[in-house]
Amino acid sequence: MESLEQIKIRLEAAVPGAKLEILPNESPSGQHSLLLDNAHAVALARFLRDDAQLRFDYCSNMTGVDWPDTEITSKVKVKKVIDGVEKEVDEVTKTARPGFLEGVYHLYSMAMKHGPLILRLRTGNRKDQVQLPSFTPVWRSCEFQEREVYDLFGVVFDGHPDLRRILMWDEFRDHPMRKDYSEPDDYEYEPTPHDDVLEKSKRHQAAKGTL
Amino acid sequence: MIEEGLKNELAKQGVVLTTLQELYNWGRGNSVWPLSFGLACCAIEMMAASMAKWDIARFGSEVFRPSPRQADLMIVAGTVTKKMAPQVVRLYNQMPEPKYVIAMGACAISGGPFKQGYNVLKGIDRLLPVDIHIPGCPPRPEALLHALITLQKKIEIEALTGPNRPRHLDADAPSEFPVPQFGEHDIVPAMNPLLWKPTQVVR
Amino acid sequence: MSVATESPAPRNYEVVPKTSPEGSELDGELLEVAMGPQHPSTHGVFRMDVVLDGETVVKLKPVFGYLHRNHEKIAENTSYLGSMPYTDRLDYFCSLTNNWAYALAVEKLAGLQVPERAEFIRVITAELTRLQNHTSVCGFLLQDMGALGTPLMYAFREREKILDLFESLTGARMMCNYMRFGGCRCDLPPGWLDRVRKIVGDFPQFLDSYEALLNTNEILLARTQGVGRLPRELAISAGVTGPMLRACGVDYDIRKVDHYGIYDRFEFRIPLGEQGDVYDRYMIRLLEIRESLKILQQALKEVPGGPIIDPKAKLRSFRPKVGEAYGRIEGPKGELGFYLISDGSPNPYRYRVRPPSLINLTILEDMCLGQSVADAVVTLGSVDIVLGEVDR
């Protein structure tokens, strides 16, 4: 398989105007991923599927990731003169990163037997701009998995033929796999040493005054 | 009433004395037909119990009925999710009296390992009256057989008349229970307060 | 003849004229049936909303979620090791392959090496799992065709023998919780390999009698051949994996493609089908059992000694570096993958299971359209789903 850089160059040539970015992965798995821009995503996906050298005909895994609003702290060593002596001091910069939802696709090729190529798509935010283009017309295997991401994360896939809730019931309003979801409180009494359940139970009983 | 000693003595001589209650309960206890109704992992052990190695037929319960109308016993074998809970209650309501419930496995008892799940009902006894609980994840087929024998013993001593008579002989006792509805965040109601009351912690 | 000239006796009733099935009076009457979640033949709490024109399926929508146990959410609030017992409960027929897939993903994430002895034990347990899964599936499939009892009972008899092996190795029949990151939990009990050799040696005899009983059965042939056909291109695009994909003739087995574990040391074939119908899927599973037996026989020849877990592997306070990994194995149902994102904390930031059963159901409607509803049941049976994995 070509390297991710080569694929990126070829994609940029094939789909003019496409903005691509390689997201590095520092873990020993070394599975780096490619961030696509939403406007050209479907055209890029079609190229990846149909290109004679790549032929990613099989989208194995599709899932969502929730990244809430957060502050990224980065430490930079800065030379400063303190009390007349030059010292290296850690300067901590905090940058607020707005939250977004992410769709992750793992592609393999059954014809060429290579892979994985990891694609990522990002929504504008977590509230009102939660649209992503659907890859179901390109790879049918995304159909149920995108429905699952819609159900559990609340990502709306444009172009999906049948976007309904899949695991929870239709009347359900929440998106339980988001990090800020809190489940219904029905932990009345728990004779359990399980820390989290016991904590939830105590909180419930304190609120109801039954402790 | 005949004393127990005389009755045993006569039985040794080949004379069996019984009461209508004993005969009726003996017949019922040894032909408990379960609903063939599997929810999750425990259902596989339930099937294993019905296969050759454990052979639930020895206890008169091999006739797994696919229809609730023909079943006496509901084995809640597996995790009851909130999406499935209305169906479980509806199936129970469709069963004719007398009917019994075995909660098989940790999930059916309390939610088990999946207790913290947002879609998991924390024990089927919040919605249905449970006769026998079997712990285990999953319980072995022997444990299911033990639960069945325990249920048979329970059936054997049921009085036909009097204030302690079972629910199916009491016209005023409920035989159906409200089916929960799907709400926006949870099922409504999440539990039946007539059946299940939160345990009061006494310290 | 006098009999012929006699006028017929007057009728006391009126004859209702016969209608032909093509008659216009039957047109447009569609029947909607919700099969499941409590249905004797839908393999657990699976539901199909079927629209029928007479007996013919014109629309079929699978409905999921009746066993959605929030495995992923719970795993994101638990340590890496804490999720291992939950993986047993995904596909509760094949807990050991689930363990392996999860362990493999974490090993990729943390860069752990598995000792050789542990690799052998993994292969042996995984292939035993495949053996008992495929045997049971064939039994269930035949039960869906109306063979109530016998084939499933034979299958479970053999399955119990393998479960006894698992029990003496791991302490549990079904929920083994055996593999660990970088190896296995405990070493083999004494005499265990000899017991495996005995069961592996006896298995072909059972398989021969099983096949002799069933493979030429006319009902089986009539109910499976040409039923639930899946075109090759659709299968690839829909991400169908496992025996279902190979029944369509696509040579794709992750044991051969990824060479994970030590599968490249063993000689085995990948059985391929042609038509992609229920019959092919049934035959592929039987052939895969034979190939698994081949692998087992090679692996059992010489299991090396040594440690069973990477000494670098930490079970408690295990914190992989920031990053992500996707690990996949060829499970008995298809490609079982785990996708993990680590943020450096003891819990995975994102934990995702790629469930083969769910994705193999994507094309259930395509396979069932235009067939009779009884064939839809058989087609579903041939997909080999386990709801614990479909809904997670």
mmCIF file of N, CA, C and O in Angstrom, chain B residues 27-90:
data_model
loop_
_atom_site.group_PDB
_atom_site.id
_atom_site.type_symbol
_atom_site.label_atom_id
_atom_site.label_comp_id
_atom_site.label_asym_id
_atom_site.label_seq_id
_atom_site.Cartn_x
_atom_site.Cartn_y
_atom_site.Cartn_z
ATOM 1 N N GLY B 27 -49.544 -32.901 40.396
ATOM 2 C CA GLY B 27 -49.680 -32.896 38.939
ATOM 3 C C GLY B 27 -49.160 -31.607 38.326
ATOM 4 O O GLY B 27 -48.416 -31.617 37.339
ATOM 5 N N ARG B 28 -49.496 -30.493 38.945
ATOM 6 C CA ARG B 28 -49.045 -29.216 38.406
ATOM 7 C C ARG B 28 -47.538 -29.063 38.516
ATOM 8 O O ARG B 28 -46.870 -28.622 37.589
ATOM 9 N N GLY B 29 -47.024 -29.460 39.665
ATOM 10 C CA GLY B 29 -45.600 -29.261 39.927
ATOM 11 C C GLY B 29 -44.724 -30.040 38.977
ATOM 12 O O GLY B 29 -43.605 -29.604 38.644
ATOM 13 N N ASN B 30 -45.200 -31.176 38.501
ATOM 14 C CA ASN B 30 -44.352 -32.000 37.653
ATOM 15 C C ASN B 30 -44.620 -31.817 36.171
ATOM 16 O O ASN B 30 -44.144 -32.607 35.363
ATOM 17 N N SER B 31 -45.389 -30.812 35.833
ATOM 18 C CA SER B 31 -45.576 -30.533 34.398
ATOM 19 C C SER B 31 -45.539 -29.035 34.178
ATOM 20 O O SER B 31 -46.453 -28.467 33.597
ATOM 21 N N VAL B 32 -44.494 -28.412 34.659
ATOM 22 C CA VAL B 32 -44.350 -26.964 34.474
ATOM 23 C C VAL B 32 -43.800 -26.734 33.077
ATOM 24 O O VAL B 32 -42.684 -27.136 32.766
ATOM 25 N N TRP B 33 -44.584 -26.113 32.233
ATOM 26 C CA TRP B 33 -44.124 -25.865 30.863
ATOM 27 C C TRP B 33 -43.570 -24.454 30.764
ATOM 28 O O TRP B 33 -44.297 -23.487 30.928
ATOM 29 N N PRO B 34 -42.295 -24.325 30.452
ATOM 30 C CA PRO B 34 -41.725 -22.973 30.357
ATOM 31 C C PRO B 34 -42.022 -22.337 29.002
ATOM 32 O O PRO B 34 -42.257 -23.019 28.002
ATOM 33 N N LEU B 35 -42.002 -21.021 29.008
ATOM 34 C CA LEU B 35 -42.107 -20.256 27.762
ATOM 35 C C LEU B 35 -40.733 -20.285 27.108
ATOM 36 O O LEU B 35 -39.733 -20.024 27.759
ATOM 37 N N SER B 36 -40.670 -20.621 25.832
ATOM 38 C CA SER B 36 -39.356 -20.619 25.190
ATOM 39 C C SER B 36 -39.035 -19.181 24.822
ATOM 40 O O SER B 36 -39.490 -18.630 23.842
ATOM 41 N N PHE B 37 -38.284 -18.571 25.687
ATOM 42 C CA PHE B 37 -38.138 -17.129 25.663
ATOM 43 C C PHE B 37 -36.743 -16.823 26.179
ATOM 44 O O PHE B 37 -36.485 -16.916 27.363
ATOM 45 N N GLY B 38 -35.826 -16.569 25.261
ATOM 46 C CA GLY B 38 -34.454 -16.294 25.663
ATOM 47 C C GLY B 38 -34.144 -14.842 25.442
ATOM 48 O O GLY B 38 -34.558 -14.259 24.454
ATOM 49 N N LEU B 39 -33.426 -14.249 26.366
ATOM 50 C CA LEU B 39 -33.061 -12.850 26.185
ATOM 51 C C LEU B 39 -31.590 -12.711 25.823
ATOM 52 O O LEU B 39 -31.253 -11.991 24.900
ATOM 53 N N ALA B 40 -30.711 -13.384 26.544
ATOM 54 C CA ALA B 40 -29.288 -13.165 26.297
ATOM 55 C C ALA B 40 -28.520 -14.431 26.629
ATOM 56 O O ALA B 40 -29.023 -15.524 26.425
ATOM 57 N N CYS B 41 -27.319 -14.252 27.149
ATOM 58 C CA CYS B 41 -26.401 -15.362 27.373
ATOM 59 C C CYS B 41 -27.041 -16.500 28.163
ATOM 60 O O CYS B 41 -26.831 -17.665 27.857
ATOM 61 N N CYS B 42 -27.837 -16.150 29.195
ATOM 62 C CA CYS B 42 -28.422 -17.184 30.042
ATOM 63 C C CYS B 42 -29.315 -18.116 29.235
ATOM 64 O O CYS B 42 -29.495 -19.269 29.602
ATOM 65 N N ALA B 43 -29.884 -17.615 28.147
ATOM 66 C CA ALA B 43 -30.762 -18.460 27.338
ATOM 67 C C ALA B 43 -30.004 -19.639 26.763
ATOM 68 O O ALA B 43 -30.580 -20.712 26.553
ATOM 69 N N ILE B 44 -28.704 -19.463 26.507
ATOM 70 C CA ILE B 44 -27.922 -20.566 25.962
ATOM 71 C C ILE B 44 -27.768 -21.655 27.021
ATOM 72 O O ILE B 44 -27.865 -22.849 26.720
ATOM 73 N N GLU B 45 -27.571 -21.216 28.284
ATOM 74 C CA GLU B 45 -27.492 -22.214 29.346
ATOM 75 C C GLU B 45 -28.852 -22.862 29.573
ATOM 76 O O GLU B 45 -28.936 -24.034 29.916
ATOM 77 N N MET B 46 -29.918 -22.103 29.361
ATOM 78 C CA MET B 46 -31.260 -22.677 29.462
ATOM 79 C C MET B 46 -31.441 -23.750 28.392
ATOM 80 O O MET B 46 -31.992 -24.824 28.655
ATOM 81 N N MET B 47 -30.930 -23.463 27.180
ATOM 82 C CA MET B 47 -31.021 -24.469 26.127
ATOM 83 C C MET B 47 -30.158 -25.665 26.452
ATOM 84 O O MET B 47 -30.565 -26.803 26.231
ATOM 85 N N ALA B 48 -28.970 -25.404 27.000
ATOM 86 C CA ALA B 48 -28.098 -26.519 27.373
ATOM 87 C C ALA B 48 -28.799 -27.397 28.403
ATOM 88 O O ALA B 48 -28.671 -28.618 28.376
ATOM 89 N N ALA B 49 -29.575 -26.778 29.307
ATOM 90 C CA ALA B 49 -30.291 -27.559 30.303
ATOM 91 C C ALA B 49 -31.343 -28.443 29.659
ATOM 92 O O ALA B 49 -31.684 -29.491 30.185
ATOM 93 N N SER B 50 -31.862 -28.017 28.515
ATOM 94 C CA SER B 50 -32.891 -28.822 27.870
ATOM 95 C C SER B 50 -32.294 -29.869 26.944
ATOM 96 O O SER B 50 -33.021 -30.656 26.378
ATOM 97 N N MET B 51 -30.968 -29.860 26.775
ATOM 98 C CA MET B 51 -30.338 -30.813 25.862
ATOM 99 C C MET B 51 -29.962 -32.094 26.611
ATOM 100 O O MET B 51 -30.187 -32.220 27.800
ATOM 101 N N ALA B 52 -29.312 -32.993 25.891
ATOM 102 C CA ALA B 52 -29.119 -34.355 26.385
ATOM 103 C C ALA B 52 -28.357 -34.414 27.701
ATOM 104 O O ALA B 52 -28.660 -35.214 28.568
ATOM 105 N N LYS B 53 -27.369 -33.560 27.884
ATOM 106 C CA LYS B 53 -26.506 -33.741 29.041
ATOM 107 C C LYS B 53 -27.240 -33.483 30.353
ATOM 108 O O LYS B 53 -27.027 -34.187 31.327
ATOM 109 N N TRP B 54 -28.081 -32.461 30.395
ATOM 110 C CA TRP B 54 -28.782 -32.159 31.647
ATOM 111 C C TRP B 54 -30.237 -32.612 31.617
ATOM 112 O O TRP B 54 -30.771 -32.961 32.645
ATOM 113 N N ASP B 55 -30.851 -32.590 30.470
ATOM 114 C CA ASP B 55 -32.138 -33.231 30.256
ATOM 115 C C ASP B 55 -33.206 -32.774 31.236
ATOM 116 O O ASP B 55 -33.573 -33.475 32.174
ATOM 117 N N ILE B 56 -33.697 -31.579 30.997
ATOM 118 C CA ILE B 56 -34.724 -31.002 31.878
ATOM 119 C C ILE B 56 -36.016 -31.822 31.825
ATOM 120 O O ILE B 56 -36.878 -31.697 32.685
ATOM 121 N N ALA B 57 -36.124 -32.731 30.841
ATOM 122 C CA ALA B 57 -37.319 -33.568 30.713
ATOM 123 C C ALA B 57 -37.498 -34.473 31.923
ATOM 124 O O ALA B 57 -38.607 -34.909 32.213
ATOM 125 N N ARG B 58 -36.406 -34.748 32.647
ATOM 126 C CA ARG B 58 -36.526 -35.573 33.849
ATOM 127 C C ARG B 58 -37.448 -34.930 34.869
ATOM 128 O O ARG B 58 -37.969 -35.599 35.742
ATOM 129 N N PHE B 59 -37.616 -33.609 34.770
ATOM 130 C CA PHE B 59 -38.428 -32.905 35.752
ATOM 131 C C PHE B 59 -39.739 -32.414 35.135
ATOM 132 O O PHE B 59 -40.405 -31.562 35.690
ATOM 133 N N GLY B 60 -40.056 -32.917 33.971
ATOM 134 C CA GLY B 60 -41.354 -32.601 33.374
ATOM 135 C C GLY B 60 -41.439 -31.242 32.730
ATOM 136 O O GLY B 60 -42.520 -30.739 32.496
ATOM 137 N N SER B 61 -40.299 -30.617 32.420
ATOM 138 C CA SER B 61 -40.354 -29.255 31.889
ATOM 139 C C SER B 61 -39.718 -29.142 30.525
ATOM 140 O O SER B 61 -39.229 -28.079 30.166
ATOM 141 N N GLU B 62 -39.686 -30.220 29.753
ATOM 142 C CA GLU B 62 -39.019 -30.134 28.461
ATOM 143 C C GLU B 62 -39.894 -29.468 27.413
ATOM 144 O O GLU B 62 -39.422 -29.137 26.342
ATOM 145 N N VAL B 63 -41.166 -29.272 27.715
ATOM 146 C CA VAL B 63 -42.067 -28.757 26.685
ATOM 147 C C VAL B 63 -41.980 -27.233 26.681
ATOM 148 O O VAL B 63 -42.754 -26.554 27.329
ATOM 149 N N PHE B 64 -41.019 -26.711 25.936
ATOM 150 C CA PHE B 64 -40.877 -25.264 25.835
ATOM 151 C C PHE B 64 -41.921 -24.756 24.860
ATOM 152 O O PHE B 64 -41.923 -25.142 23.687
ATOM 153 N N ARG B 65 -42.816 -23.928 25.342
ATOM 154 C CA ARG B 65 -43.890 -23.452 24.474
ATOM 155 C C ARG B 65 -43.506 -22.121 23.866
ATOM 156 O O ARG B 65 -43.132 -21.191 24.575
ATOM 157 N N PRO B 66 -43.633 -22.004 22.550
ATOM 158 C CA PRO B 66 -43.334 -20.701 21.932
ATOM 159 C C PRO B 66 -44.407 -19.654 22.219
ATOM 160 O O PRO B 66 -44.161 -18.476 22.072
ATOM 161 N N SER B 67 -45.599 -20.072 22.589
ATOM 162 C CA SER B 67 -46.675 -19.098 22.803
ATOM 163 C C SER B 67 -46.917 -18.923 24.294
ATOM 164 O O SER B 67 -47.018 -19.907 25.028
ATOM 165 N N PRO B 68 -47.037 -17.692 24.755
ATOM 166 C CA PRO B 68 -47.294 -17.492 26.184
ATOM 167 C C PRO B 68 -48.628 -18.064 26.622
ATOM 168 O O PRO B 68 -48.807 -18.371 27.794
ATOM 169 N N ARG B 69 -49.554 -18.223 25.685
ATOM 170 C CA ARG B 69 -50.877 -18.730 26.064
ATOM 171 C C ARG B 69 -50.816 -20.156 26.580
ATOM 172 O O ARG B 69 -51.762 -20.632 27.181
ATOM 173 N N GLN B 70 -49.754 -20.879 26.265
ATOM 174 C CA GLN B 70 -49.683 -22.286 26.647
ATOM 175 C C GLN B 70 -48.646 -22.534 27.729
ATOM 176 O O GLN B 70 -48.362 -23.673 28.045
ATOM 177 N N ALA B 71 -48.066 -21.475 28.271
ATOM 178 C CA ALA B 71 -46.940 -21.677 29.176
ATOM 179 C C ALA B 71 -47.333 -21.395 30.618
ATOM 180 O O ALA B 71 -48.253 -20.628 30.897
ATOM 181 N N ASP B 72 -46.642 -22.076 31.533
ATOM 182 C CA ASP B 72 -46.871 -21.882 32.965
ATOM 183 C C ASP B 72 -45.769 -21.066 33.610
ATOM 184 O O ASP B 72 -45.953 -20.503 34.664
ATOM 185 N N LEU B 73 -44.607 -21.098 32.999
ATOM 186 C CA LEU B 73 -43.433 -20.562 33.672
ATOM 187 C C LEU B 73 -42.684 -19.673 32.702
ATOM 188 O O LEU B 73 -42.455 -20.043 31.554
ATOM 189 N N MET B 74 -42.328 -18.495 33.178
ATOM 190 C CA MET B 74 -41.481 -17.619 32.363
ATOM 191 C C MET B 74 -40.090 -17.618 32.990
ATOM 192 O O MET B 74 -39.941 -17.265 34.160
ATOM 193 N N ILE B 75 -39.119 -18.088 32.214
ATOM 194 C CA ILE B 75 -37.738 -18.028 32.683
ATOM 195 C C ILE B 75 -37.142 -16.771 32.070
ATOM 196 O O ILE B 75 -36.901 -16.722 30.862
ATOM 197 N N VAL B 76 -36.943 -15.743 32.871
ATOM 198 C CA VAL B 76 -36.365 -14.504 32.350
ATOM 199 C C VAL B 76 -34.857 -14.749 32.282
ATOM 200 O O VAL B 76 -34.134 -14.556 33.247
ATOM 201 N N ALA B 77 -34.404 -15.222 31.116
ATOM 202 C CA ALA B 77 -33.027 -15.694 30.987
ATOM 203 C C ALA B 77 -32.213 -14.631 30.290
ATOM 204 O O ALA B 77 -32.066 -14.649 29.080
ATOM 205 N N GLY B 78 -31.688 -13.697 31.052
ATOM 206 C CA GLY B 78 -30.795 -12.718 30.442
ATOM 207 C C GLY B 78 -31.133 -11.297 30.841
ATOM 208 O O GLY B 78 -32.052 -11.040 31.616
ATOM 209 N N THR B 79 -30.361 -10.373 30.262
ATOM 210 C CA THR B 79 -30.525 -8.961 30.568
ATOM 211 C C THR B 79 -31.851 -8.448 30.026
ATOM 212 O O THR B 79 -32.131 -8.624 28.841
ATOM 213 N N VAL B 80 -32.635 -7.823 30.866
ATOM 214 C CA VAL B 80 -33.851 -7.162 30.390
ATOM 215 C C VAL B 80 -33.486 -5.711 30.127
ATOM 216 O O VAL B 80 -33.130 -4.976 31.035
ATOM 217 N N THR B 81 -33.524 -5.312 28.875
ATOM 218 C CA THR B 81 -33.243 -3.912 28.578
ATOM 219 C C THR B 81 -34.535 -3.131 28.686
ATOM 220 O O THR B 81 -35.625 -3.695 28.705
ATOM 221 N N LYS B 82 -34.374 -1.811 28.749
ATOM 222 C CA LYS B 82 -35.575 -0.989 28.866
ATOM 223 C C LYS B 82 -36.399 -1.073 27.592
ATOM 224 O O LYS B 82 -37.608 -0.944 27.621
ATOM 225 N N LYS B 83 -35.732 -1.308 26.465
ATOM 226 C CA LYS B 83 -36.492 -1.440 25.222
ATOM 227 C C LYS B 83 -37.276 -2.742 25.207
ATOM 228 O O LYS B 83 -38.316 -2.840 24.582
ATOM 229 N N MET B 84 -36.784 -3.755 25.900
ATOM 230 C CA MET B 84 -37.440 -5.065 25.901
ATOM 231 C C MET B 84 -38.460 -5.178 27.035
ATOM 232 O O MET B 84 -39.364 -6.008 26.962
ATOM 233 N N ALA B 85 -38.321 -4.352 28.078
ATOM 234 C CA ALA B 85 -39.155 -4.521 29.277
ATOM 235 C C ALA B 85 -40.660 -4.528 28.979
ATOM 236 O O ALA B 85 -41.371 -5.392 29.493
ATOM 237 N N PRO B 86 -41.178 -3.599 28.143
ATOM 238 C CA PRO B 86 -42.622 -3.666 27.868
ATOM 239 C C PRO B 86 -43.049 -5.002 27.267
ATOM 240 O O PRO B 86 -44.092 -5.536 27.624
ATOM 241 N N GLN B 87 -42.194 -5.546 26.409
ATOM 242 C CA GLN B 87 -42.539 -6.831 25.783
ATOM 243 C C GLN B 87 -42.555 -7.957 26.817
ATOM 244 O O GLN B 87 -43.399 -8.838 26.754
ATOM 245 N N VAL B 88 -41.615 -7.912 27.770
ATOM 246 C CA VAL B 88 -41.560 -8.960 28.787
ATOM 247 C C VAL B 88 -42.833 -8.913 29.624
ATOM 248 O O VAL B 88 -43.460 -9.946 29.893
ATOM 249 N N VAL B 89 -43.250 -7.701 30.025
ATOM 250 C CA VAL B 89 -44.459 -7.585 30.842
ATOM 251 C C VAL B 89 -45.676 -8.022 30.031
ATOM 252 O O VAL B 89 -46.554 -8.718 30.529
ATOM 253 N N ARG B 90 -45.700 -7.648 28.767
ATOM 254 C CA ARG B 90 -46.838 -8.019 27.918
ATOM 255 C C ARG B 90 -46.934 -9.538 27.784
ATOM 256 O O ARG B 90 -48.012 -10.109 27.862
#
